[in-house]
PDB file of C-alpha atoms in Angstrom:
ATOM      1  CA  UNK A1366       0.139  -0.321  -0.089  1.00  0.00           C
ATOM      2  CA  UNK A1367       2.378   2.649   0.779  1.00  0.00           C
ATOM      3  CA  UNK A1368       4.133   2.024  -2.545  1.00  0.00           C
ATOM      4  CA  UNK A1369       0.846   2.249  -4.479  1.00  0.00           C
ATOM      5  CA  UNK A1370       0.734   5.608  -3.540  1.00  0.00           C
ATOM      6  CA  UNK A1371       3.936   6.205  -5.887  1.00  0.00           C
ATOM      7  CA  UNK A1372       2.816   7.263  -9.587  1.00  0.00           C
ATOM      8  CA  UNK A1373       5.970   4.600 -10.304  1.00  0.00           C
ATOM      9  CA  UNK A1374       4.831   1.613  -8.077  1.00  0.00           C
ATOM     10  CA  UNK A1375       4.660  -0.795 -10.513  1.00  0.00           C
ATOM     11  CA  UNK A1376       8.733  -0.055 -11.459  1.00  0.00           C
ATOM     12  CA  UNK A1377       8.716  -0.420  -7.897  1.00  0.00           C
ATOM     13  CA  UNK A1378       6.874  -3.994  -7.245  1.00  0.00           C
ATOM     14  CA  UNK A1379       8.544  -4.867 -10.393  1.00  0.00           C
ATOM     15  CA  UNK A1380      12.537  -4.254  -9.897  1.00  0.00           C
ATOM     16  CA  UNK A1381      12.499  -6.172  -5.767  1.00  0.00           C
ATOM     17  CA  UNK A1382      10.714  -9.276  -8.081  1.00  0.00           C
ATOM     18  CA  UNK A1383      14.034  -9.074 -10.062  1.00  0.00           C
ATOM     19  CA  UNK A1384      16.565  -8.803  -7.125  1.00  0.00           C
ATOM     20  CA  UNK A1385      15.242 -11.568  -5.383  1.00  0.00           C
ATOM     21  CA  UNK A1386      14.671 -13.657  -8.528  1.00  0.00           C
ATOM     22  CA  UNK A1387      18.256 -12.149  -9.483  1.00  0.00           C
ATOM     23  CA  UNK A1388      19.475 -13.626  -6.064  1.00  0.00           C
ATOM     24  CA  UNK A1389      17.369 -16.873  -6.171  1.00  0.00           C
ATOM     25  CA  UNK A1390      16.698 -17.726  -9.173  1.00  0.00           C
ATOM     26  CA  UNK A1391      15.026 -21.345  -8.456  1.00  0.00           C
ATOM     27  CA  UNK A1392      12.294 -19.788  -5.980  1.00  0.00           C
ATOM     28  CA  UNK A1393       9.625 -20.960  -7.508  1.00  0.00           C
ATOM     29  CA  UNK A1394       6.769 -19.297  -5.976  1.00  0.00           C
ATOM     30  CA  UNK A1395       9.335 -15.831  -6.503  1.00  0.00           C
ATOM     31  CA  UNK A1396       8.668 -16.710 -10.218  1.00  0.00           C
ATOM     32  CA  UNK A1397       4.820 -17.317  -9.929  1.00  0.00           C
ATOM     33  CA  UNK A1398       4.180 -14.075  -8.256  1.00  0.00           C
ATOM     34  CA  UNK A1399       6.480 -12.338 -10.410  1.00  0.00           C
ATOM     35  CA  UNK A1400       4.330 -13.476 -13.511  1.00  0.00           C
ATOM     36  CA  UNK A1401       0.957 -13.128 -12.179  1.00  0.00           C
ATOM     37  CA  UNK A1402       2.288  -9.662 -11.407  1.00  0.00           C
ATOM     38  CA  UNK A1403       2.918  -8.979 -15.206  1.00  0.00           C
ATOM     39  CA  UNK A1404      -0.362 -10.741 -16.353  1.00  0.00           C
ATOM     40  CA  UNK A1405      -2.337  -8.390 -13.859  1.00  0.00           C
ATOM     41  CA  UNK A1406      -1.321  -5.165 -16.041  1.00  0.00           C
ATOM     42  CA  UNK A1407      -1.829  -7.900 -19.089  1.00  0.00           C
ATOM     43  CA  UNK A1408       1.460  -7.849 -20.560  1.00  0.00           C
ATOM     44  CA  UNK A1409       1.469 -11.170 -21.872  1.00  0.00           C
ATOM     45  CA  UNK A1410       4.280 -11.304 -23.674  1.00  0.00           C
ATOM     46  CA  UNK A1411       6.814 -10.197 -20.492  1.00  0.00           C
ATOM     47  CA  UNK A1412       4.464 -13.221 -18.434  1.00  0.00           C
ATOM     48  CA  UNK A1413       5.082 -15.890 -21.461  1.00  0.00           C
ATOM     49  CA  UNK A1414       9.215 -15.256 -21.509  1.00  0.00           C
ATOM     50  CA  UNK A1415       9.115 -15.251 -17.293  1.00  0.00           C
ATOM     51  CA  UNK A1416       7.587 -18.827 -17.072  1.00  0.00           C
ATOM     52  CA  UNK A1417       9.839 -19.957 -19.917  1.00  0.00           C
ATOM     53  CA  UNK A1418      12.548 -19.201 -18.213  1.00  0.00           C
ATOM     54  CA  UNK A1419      11.118 -20.417 -14.371  1.00  0.00           C
ATOM     55  CA  UNK A1420      10.465 -24.004 -16.083  1.00  0.00           C
ATOM     56  CA  UNK A1421      13.603 -23.787 -18.144  1.00  0.00           C
ATOM     57  CA  UNK A1422      15.072 -23.789 -14.707  1.00  0.00           C
ATOM     58  CA  UNK A1423      12.754 -25.225 -12.874  1.00  0.00           C
ATOM     59  CA  UNK A1424      11.365 -28.136 -15.248  1.00  0.00           C
ATOM     60  CA  UNK A1425       9.471 -29.721 -13.114  1.00  0.00           C
ATOM     61  CA  UNK A1426       7.376 -27.343 -11.427  1.00  0.00           C
ATOM     62  CA  UNK A1427       4.029 -28.734 -12.395  1.00  0.00           C
ATOM     63  CA  UNK A1428       2.675 -24.919 -10.970  1.00  0.00           C
ATOM     64  CA  UNK A1429       5.096 -23.488 -13.394  1.00  0.00           C
ATOM     65  CA  UNK A1430       4.076 -24.930 -16.652  1.00  0.00           C
ATOM     66  CA  UNK A1431       0.542 -24.903 -15.873  1.00  0.00           C
ATOM     67  CA  UNK A1432       0.843 -21.173 -15.699  1.00  0.00           C
ATOM     68  CA  UNK A1433       3.019 -20.912 -18.974  1.00  0.00           C
ATOM     69  CA  UNK A1434       0.381 -23.519 -20.664  1.00  0.00           C
ATOM     70  CA  UNK A1435      -2.553 -21.282 -19.600  1.00  0.00           C
ATOM     71  CA  UNK A1436      -1.314 -18.010 -20.760  1.00  0.00           C
ATOM     72  CA  UNK A1437      -1.229 -20.170 -24.277  1.00  0.00           C
ATOM     73  CA  UNK A1438      -3.952 -22.058 -24.352  1.00  0.00           C
ATOM     74  CA  UNK A1439      -5.716 -18.071 -24.292  1.00  0.00           C
ATOM     75  CA  UNK A1440      -3.876 -17.396 -27.418  1.00  0.00           C
ATOM     76  CA  UNK A1441      -6.652 -19.745 -29.182  1.00  0.00           C
ATOM     77  CA  UNK A1442      -3.733 -21.451 -30.481  1.00  0.00           C
ATOM     78  CA  UNK A1443      -4.245 -25.274 -30.417  1.00  0.00           C
ATOM     79  CA  UNK A1444      -0.244 -26.102 -32.044  1.00  0.00           C
ATOM     80  CA  UNK A1445       1.286 -24.114 -29.878  1.00  0.00           C
ATOM     81  CA  UNK A1446      -0.523 -24.969 -26.758  1.00  0.00           C
ATOM     82  CA  UNK A1447      -0.037 -28.950 -27.576  1.00  0.00           C
ATOM     83  CA  UNK A1448       4.066 -27.439 -28.017  1.00  0.00           C
ATOM     84  CA  UNK A1449       3.829 -26.381 -24.834  1.00  0.00           C
ATOM     85  CA  UNK A1450       1.638 -29.198 -23.149  1.00  0.00           C
ATOM     86  CA  UNK A1451       3.836 -31.622 -24.618  1.00  0.00           C
ATOM     87  CA  UNK A1452       6.730 -29.958 -23.159  1.00  0.00           C
ATOM     88  CA  UNK A1453       5.185 -30.530 -19.883  1.00  0.00           C
ATOM     89  CA  UNK A1454       4.467 -33.831 -19.997  1.00  0.00           C
ATOM     90  CA  UNK A1455       7.733 -34.536 -21.155  1.00  0.00           C
ATOM     91  CA  UNK A1456       9.362 -33.811 -17.526  1.00  0.00           C
ATOM     92  CA  UNK A1457       5.404 -34.552 -16.036  1.00  0.00           C
ATOM     93  CA  UNK A1458       4.504 -37.988 -17.739  1.00  0.00           C
ATOM     94  CA  UNK A1459       1.789 -38.226 -15.084  1.00  0.00           C
ATOM     95  CA  UNK A1460       0.093 -35.010 -14.668  1.00  0.00           C
ATOM     96  CA  UNK A1461      -3.928 -34.977 -14.947  1.00  0.00           C
ATOM     97  CA  UNK A1462      -4.272 -31.431 -15.821  1.00  0.00           C
ATOM     98  CA  UNK A1463      -2.106 -31.751 -18.689  1.00  0.00           C
ATOM     99  CA  UNK A1464      -2.954 -34.554 -20.402  1.00  0.00           C
ATOM    100  CA  UNK A1465      -6.556 -33.905 -19.637  1.00  0.00           C
ATOM    101  CA  UNK A1466      -5.559 -30.560 -22.327  1.00  0.00           C
ATOM    102  CA  UNK A1467      -3.951 -32.746 -24.963  1.00  0.00           C
ATOM    103  CA  UNK A1468      -6.905 -34.843 -25.107  1.00  0.00           C
ATOM    104  CA  UNK A1469      -9.008 -31.689 -25.123  1.00  0.00           C
ATOM    105  CA  UNK A1470      -7.088 -30.854 -27.605  1.00  0.00           C
ATOM    106  CA  UNK A1471      -7.101 -33.720 -29.809  1.00  0.00           C
ATOM    107  CA  UNK A1472     -10.702 -33.680 -29.499  1.00  0.00           C
ATOM    108  CA  UNK A1473     -10.616 -30.173 -30.926  1.00  0.00           C
ATOM    109  CA  UNK A1474      -8.271 -31.071 -33.821  1.00  0.00           C
ATOM    110  CA  UNK A1475     -10.701 -34.381 -34.079  1.00  0.00           C
ATOM    111  CA  UNK A1476      -8.001 -36.900 -33.422  1.00  0.00           C
ATOM    112  CA  UNK A1477      -7.773 -40.421 -31.139  1.00  0.00           C
ATOM    113  CA  UNK A1478      -8.094 -38.577 -27.645  1.00  0.00           C
ATOM    114  CA  UNK A1479     -10.138 -41.247 -25.750  1.00  0.00           C
ATOM    115  CA  UNK A1480      -5.966 -43.440 -24.923  1.00  0.00           C
ATOM    116  CA  UNK A1481      -5.089 -39.607 -23.397  1.00  0.00           C
ATOM    117  CA  UNK A1482      -7.961 -38.968 -21.566  1.00  0.00           C
ATOM    118  CA  UNK A1483      -8.451 -42.545 -19.985  1.00  0.00           C
ATOM    119  CA  UNK A1484      -4.559 -41.763 -18.901  1.00  0.00           C
ATOM    120  CA  UNK A1485      -5.907 -38.591 -17.366  1.00  0.00           C
ATOM    121  CA  UNK A1486      -8.514 -40.546 -15.492  1.00  0.00           C
ATOM    122  CA  UNK A1487      -5.764 -43.568 -14.493  1.00  0.00           C
ATOM    123  CA  UNK A1488      -3.102 -40.866 -13.116  1.00  0.00           C
ATOM    124  CA  UNK A1489      -6.679 -38.961 -10.099  1.00  0.00           C
ATOM    125  CA  UNK A1490      -5.330 -40.355  -6.912  1.00  0.00           C
ATOM    126  CA  UNK A1491      -6.402 -39.594  -3.681  1.00  0.00           C
ATOM    127  CA  UNK A1492      -2.799 -37.069  -3.826  1.00  0.00           C
ATOM    128  CA  UNK A1493      -4.051 -35.360  -7.117  1.00  0.00           C
ATOM    129  CA  UNK A1494      -4.629 -31.655  -6.271  1.00  0.00           C
ATOM    130  CA  UNK A1495      -8.690 -30.893  -5.931  1.00  0.00           C
ATOM    131  CA  UNK A1496      -8.502 -27.821  -9.247  1.00  0.00           C
ATOM    132  CA  UNK A1497      -6.214 -30.706 -11.056  1.00  0.00           C
ATOM    133  CA  UNK A1498      -9.357 -32.913 -10.543  1.00  0.00           C
ATOM    134  CA  UNK A1499     -11.900 -30.690 -10.698  1.00  0.00           C
ATOM    135  CA  UNK A1500     -10.592 -29.757 -13.898  1.00  0.00           C
ATOM    136  CA  UNK A1501      -9.918 -32.962 -15.438  1.00  0.00           C
ATOM    137  CA  UNK A1502     -13.605 -34.943 -14.339  1.00  0.00           C
ATOM    138  CA  UNK A1503     -15.395 -31.990 -15.703  1.00  0.00           C
ATOM    139  CA  UNK A1504     -13.538 -31.287 -19.173  1.00  0.00           C
ATOM    140  CA  UNK A1505     -13.319 -34.753 -20.155  1.00  0.00           C
ATOM    141  CA  UNK A1506     -17.300 -35.647 -18.422  1.00  0.00           C
ATOM    142  CA  UNK A1507     -18.156 -32.847 -21.212  1.00  0.00           C
ATOM    143  CA  UNK A1508     -16.081 -34.526 -23.812  1.00  0.00           C
ATOM    144  CA  UNK A1509     -17.685 -38.140 -23.249  1.00  0.00           C
ATOM    145  CA  UNK A1510     -21.129 -36.475 -23.488  1.00  0.00           C
ATOM    146  CA  UNK A1511     -20.074 -34.554 -26.648  1.00  0.00           C
ATOM    147  CA  UNK A1512     -19.380 -38.195 -27.817  1.00  0.00           C
ATOM    148  CA  UNK A1513     -22.578 -39.541 -25.887  1.00  0.00           C
ATOM    149  CA  UNK A1514     -21.006 -42.040 -23.167  1.00  0.00           C
ATOM    150  CA  UNK A1515     -23.237 -40.647 -20.829  1.00  0.00           C
ATOM    151  CA  UNK A1516     -22.444 -43.365 -18.797  1.00  0.00           C
ATOM    152  CA  UNK A1517     -18.833 -42.004 -18.304  1.00  0.00           C
ATOM    153  CA  UNK A1518     -20.213 -38.877 -17.888  1.00  0.00           C
ATOM    154  CA  UNK A1519     -21.777 -39.453 -15.084  1.00  0.00           C
ATOM    155  CA  UNK A1520     -18.980 -41.360 -13.827  1.00  0.00           C
ATOM    156  CA  UNK A1521     -16.317 -38.973 -13.930  1.00  0.00           C
ATOM    157  CA  UNK A1522     -18.521 -35.907 -12.365  1.00  0.00           C
ATOM    158  CA  UNK A1523     -19.259 -38.726  -9.459  1.00  0.00           C
ATOM    159  CA  UNK A1524     -16.064 -38.738  -8.626  1.00  0.00           C
ATOM    160  CA  UNK A1525     -16.075 -34.972  -7.233  1.00  0.00           C
ATOM    161  CA  UNK A1526     -19.364 -34.419  -6.503  1.00  0.00           C
ATOM    162  CA  UNK A1527     -18.820 -35.443  -2.860  1.00  0.00           C
ATOM    163  CA  UNK A1528     -16.084 -32.833  -2.938  1.00  0.00           C
ATOM    164  CA  UNK A1529     -18.101 -29.869  -4.140  1.00  0.00           C
ATOM    165  CA  UNK A1530     -21.444 -30.626  -2.803  1.00  0.00           C
ATOM    166  CA  UNK A1531     -22.715 -26.844  -3.554  1.00  0.00           C
ATOM    167  CA  UNK A1532     -21.405 -26.711  -7.054  1.00  0.00           C
ATOM    168  CA  UNK A1533     -24.132 -26.494  -8.780  1.00  0.00           C
ATOM    169  CA  UNK A1534     -23.410 -26.860 -12.321  1.00  0.00           C
ATOM    170  CA  UNK A1535     -21.458 -30.424 -11.209  1.00  0.00           C
ATOM    171  CA  UNK A1536     -24.781 -30.826 -10.030  1.00  0.00           C
ATOM    172  CA  UNK A1537     -27.184 -30.045 -12.794  1.00  0.00           C
ATOM    173  CA  UNK A1538     -25.076 -32.052 -15.197  1.00  0.00           C
ATOM    174  CA  UNK A1539     -24.478 -35.141 -13.030  1.00  0.00           C
ATOM    175  CA  UNK A1540     -28.385 -34.737 -13.197  1.00  0.00           C
ATOM    176  CA  UNK A1541     -28.894 -33.992 -16.973  1.00  0.00           C
ATOM    177  CA  UNK A1542     -25.980 -37.009 -17.710  1.00  0.00           C
ATOM    178  CA  UNK A1543     -28.446 -40.092 -15.196  1.00  0.00           C
ATOM    179  CA  UNK A1544     -31.131 -39.068 -17.243  1.00  0.00           C
ATOM    180  CA  UNK A1545     -30.093 -39.354 -20.797  1.00  0.00           C
ATOM    181  CA  UNK A1546     -28.762 -42.618 -19.759  1.00  0.00           C
ATOM    182  CA  UNK A1547     -32.002 -43.374 -18.698  1.00  0.00           C
ATOM    183  CA  UNK A1548     -30.891 -44.239 -14.653  1.00  0.00           C
ATOM    184  CA  UNK A1549     -31.294 -43.348 -11.178  1.00  0.00           C
ATOM    185  CA  UNK A1550     -33.958 -40.694 -12.350  1.00  0.00           C
ATOM    186  CA  UNK A1551     -34.928 -40.677  -8.651  1.00  0.00           C
ATOM    187  CA  UNK A1552     -31.758 -38.947  -7.737  1.00  0.00           C
ATOM    188  CA  UNK A1553     -31.729 -37.011 -11.070  1.00  0.00           C
ATOM    189  CA  UNK A1554     -34.953 -35.288  -9.766  1.00  0.00           C
ATOM    190  CA  UNK A1555     -33.499 -34.667  -5.931  1.00  0.00           C
ATOM    191  CA  UNK A1556     -30.094 -33.106  -8.172  1.00  0.00           C
ATOM    192  CA  UNK A1557     -32.287 -30.916  -9.934  1.00  0.00           C
ATOM    193  CA  UNK A1558     -33.834 -29.476  -7.655  1.00  0.00           C
ATOM    194  CA  UNK A1559     -31.141 -28.725  -5.307  1.00  0.00           C
ATOM    195  CA  UNK A1560     -30.216 -27.135  -7.767  1.00  0.00           C
ATOM    196  CA  UNK A1561     -32.412 -24.706  -8.855  1.00  0.00           C
ATOM    197  CA  UNK A1562     -33.345 -23.789  -5.229  1.00  0.00           C
ATOM    198  CA  UNK A1563     -29.542 -22.428  -5.938  1.00  0.00           C
ATOM    199  CA  UNK A1564     -29.942 -20.518  -8.741  1.00  0.00           C
ATOM    200  CA  UNK A1565     -34.373 -20.489  -9.751  1.00  0.00           C
ATOM    201  CA  UNK A1566     -33.274 -18.210 -12.133  1.00  0.00           C
ATOM    202  CA  UNK A1567     -31.118 -20.449 -14.385  1.00  0.00           C
ATOM    203  CA  UNK A1568     -32.667 -21.740 -17.389  1.00  0.00           C
ATOM    204  CA  UNK A1569     -30.513 -24.008 -17.954  1.00  0.00           C
ATOM    205  CA  UNK A1570     -31.138 -25.468 -14.860  1.00  0.00           C
ATOM    206  CA  UNK A1571     -34.708 -25.527 -15.223  1.00  0.00           C
ATOM    207  CA  UNK A1572     -34.913 -27.475 -18.621  1.00  0.00           C
ATOM    208  CA  UNK A1573     -32.745 -30.137 -16.942  1.00  0.00           C
ATOM    209  CA  UNK A1574     -35.112 -30.371 -13.863  1.00  0.00           C
ATOM    210  CA  UNK A1575     -37.947 -30.499 -17.014  1.00  0.00           C
ATOM    211  CA  UNK A1576     -36.452 -33.295 -19.101  1.00  0.00           C
ATOM    212  CA  UNK A1577     -35.302 -35.486 -15.636  1.00  0.00           C
ATOM    213  CA  UNK A1578     -39.825 -35.453 -14.902  1.00  0.00           C
ATOM    214  CA  UNK A1579     -40.492 -35.677 -18.936  1.00  0.00           C
ATOM    215  CA  UNK A1580     -37.979 -39.444 -18.811  1.00  0.00           C
ATOM    216  CA  UNK A1581     -40.377 -40.007 -15.485  1.00  0.00           C
ATOM    217  CA  UNK A1582     -43.271 -39.406 -18.164  1.00  0.00           C
ATOM    218  CA  UNK A1583     -44.944 -36.497 -15.734  1.00  0.00           C
ATOM    219  CA  UNK A1584     -45.615 -34.647 -18.507  1.00  0.00           C
ATOM    220  CA  UNK A1585     -47.766 -32.600 -16.917  1.00  0.00           C
ATOM    221  CA  UNK A1586     -45.014 -30.993 -14.614  1.00  0.00           C
ATOM    222  CA  UNK A1587     -42.517 -31.609 -17.565  1.00  0.00           C
ATOM    223  CA  UNK A1588     -45.146 -28.871 -20.095  1.00  0.00           C
ATOM    224  CA  UNK A1589     -44.866 -26.720 -16.635  1.00  0.00           C
ATOM    225  CA  UNK A1590     -40.856 -26.083 -16.584  1.00  0.00           C
ATOM    226  CA  UNK A1591     -39.931 -26.223 -20.266  1.00  0.00           C
ATOM    227  CA  UNK A1592     -42.978 -23.000 -20.279  1.00  0.00           C
ATOM    228  CA  UNK A1593     -40.706 -21.699 -17.336  1.00  0.00           C
ATOM    229  CA  UNK A1594     -37.623 -21.999 -18.446  1.00  0.00           C
ATOM    230  CA  UNK A1595     -39.064 -20.480 -21.560  1.00  0.00           C
ATOM    231  CA  UNK A1596     -40.191 -18.009 -20.222  1.00  0.00           C
ATOM    232  CA  UNK A1597     -36.867 -16.772 -18.410  1.00  0.00           C
ATOM    233  CA  UNK A1598     -34.955 -17.460 -21.173  1.00  0.00           C
ATOM    234  CA  UNK A1599     -37.065 -14.692 -23.042  1.00  0.00           C
ATOM    235  CA  UNK A1600     -35.851 -13.849 -26.946  1.00  0.00           C
ATOM    236  CA  UNK A1601     -31.825 -14.916 -25.596  1.00  0.00           C
ATOM    237  CA  UNK A1602     -31.296 -18.172 -27.573  1.00  0.00           C
ATOM    238  CA  UNK A1603     -27.792 -19.409 -27.985  1.00  0.00           C
ATOM    239  CA  UNK A1604     -26.980 -22.302 -30.138  1.00  0.00           C
ATOM    240  CA  UNK A1605     -25.988 -24.278 -26.887  1.00  0.00           C
ATOM    241  CA  UNK A1606     -29.542 -23.236 -25.624  1.00  0.00           C
ATOM    242  CA  UNK A1607     -30.744 -25.331 -28.706  1.00  0.00           C
ATOM    243  CA  UNK A1608     -31.760 -28.412 -26.507  1.00  0.00           C
ATOM    244  CA  UNK A1609     -34.410 -26.633 -25.463  1.00  0.00           C
ATOM    245  CA  UNK A1610     -36.566 -25.941 -27.654  1.00  0.00           C
ATOM    246  CA  UNK A1611     -36.137 -29.766 -28.346  1.00  0.00           C
ATOM    247  CA  UNK A1612     -37.337 -30.465 -25.507  1.00  0.00           C
ATOM    248  CA  UNK A1613     -40.163 -27.786 -25.041  1.00  0.00           C
ATOM    249  CA  UNK A1614     -41.554 -29.390 -28.511  1.00  0.00           C
ATOM    250  CA  UNK A1615     -40.624 -33.431 -27.573  1.00  0.00           C
TER     251      UNK A1615
END
């Protein structure tokens, strides 16, 4: 706060980081904080250069590679992102985070993504960082869902349900995949009802609830809910909302 009253406070902070790194170039935390400082100023190229130096000095630093990969992926260049993911996997071959990223890019590129996805799932352990488990399970669940493997999608989300009891998106998607697989509809209804309670004006969640009721052949109740979803949605229909219109037709 003292530095922030000065017009050159950003330069002062940057000089401090540079002095710390000059004294200890293998200070992982300093590299990450410095990179974050640069990103906050939208100095993406400088942040990328700092992270490239960091990963060169600390090749097994998973957090350093993740920061770098995230910066690259923000550029929406799949080939460049894949290059850096592969570099990370050379040092961290069993890291589920990078395997998940590779599987997602392979999916976009219409390559054989499932073996990479299975490797990511196989490397989830009790010691895996919670955010890596979350990213892996939610990302791969979505990919399997787009391939209409709803059983696998639900299984992946079930792995993290207890860890995120208040995450409405996870519970909505899990309930939806259960219904698409026509499995355990009573549980799907219970979970879907909780998401609507948490976010009563979320038309996607209302649509899920309507679809589950429809699958249970409770058609009158389903119609009430799908009509409400359409009312809340209004005139704004995105491409991903086409299912809601289809469900209304059903």
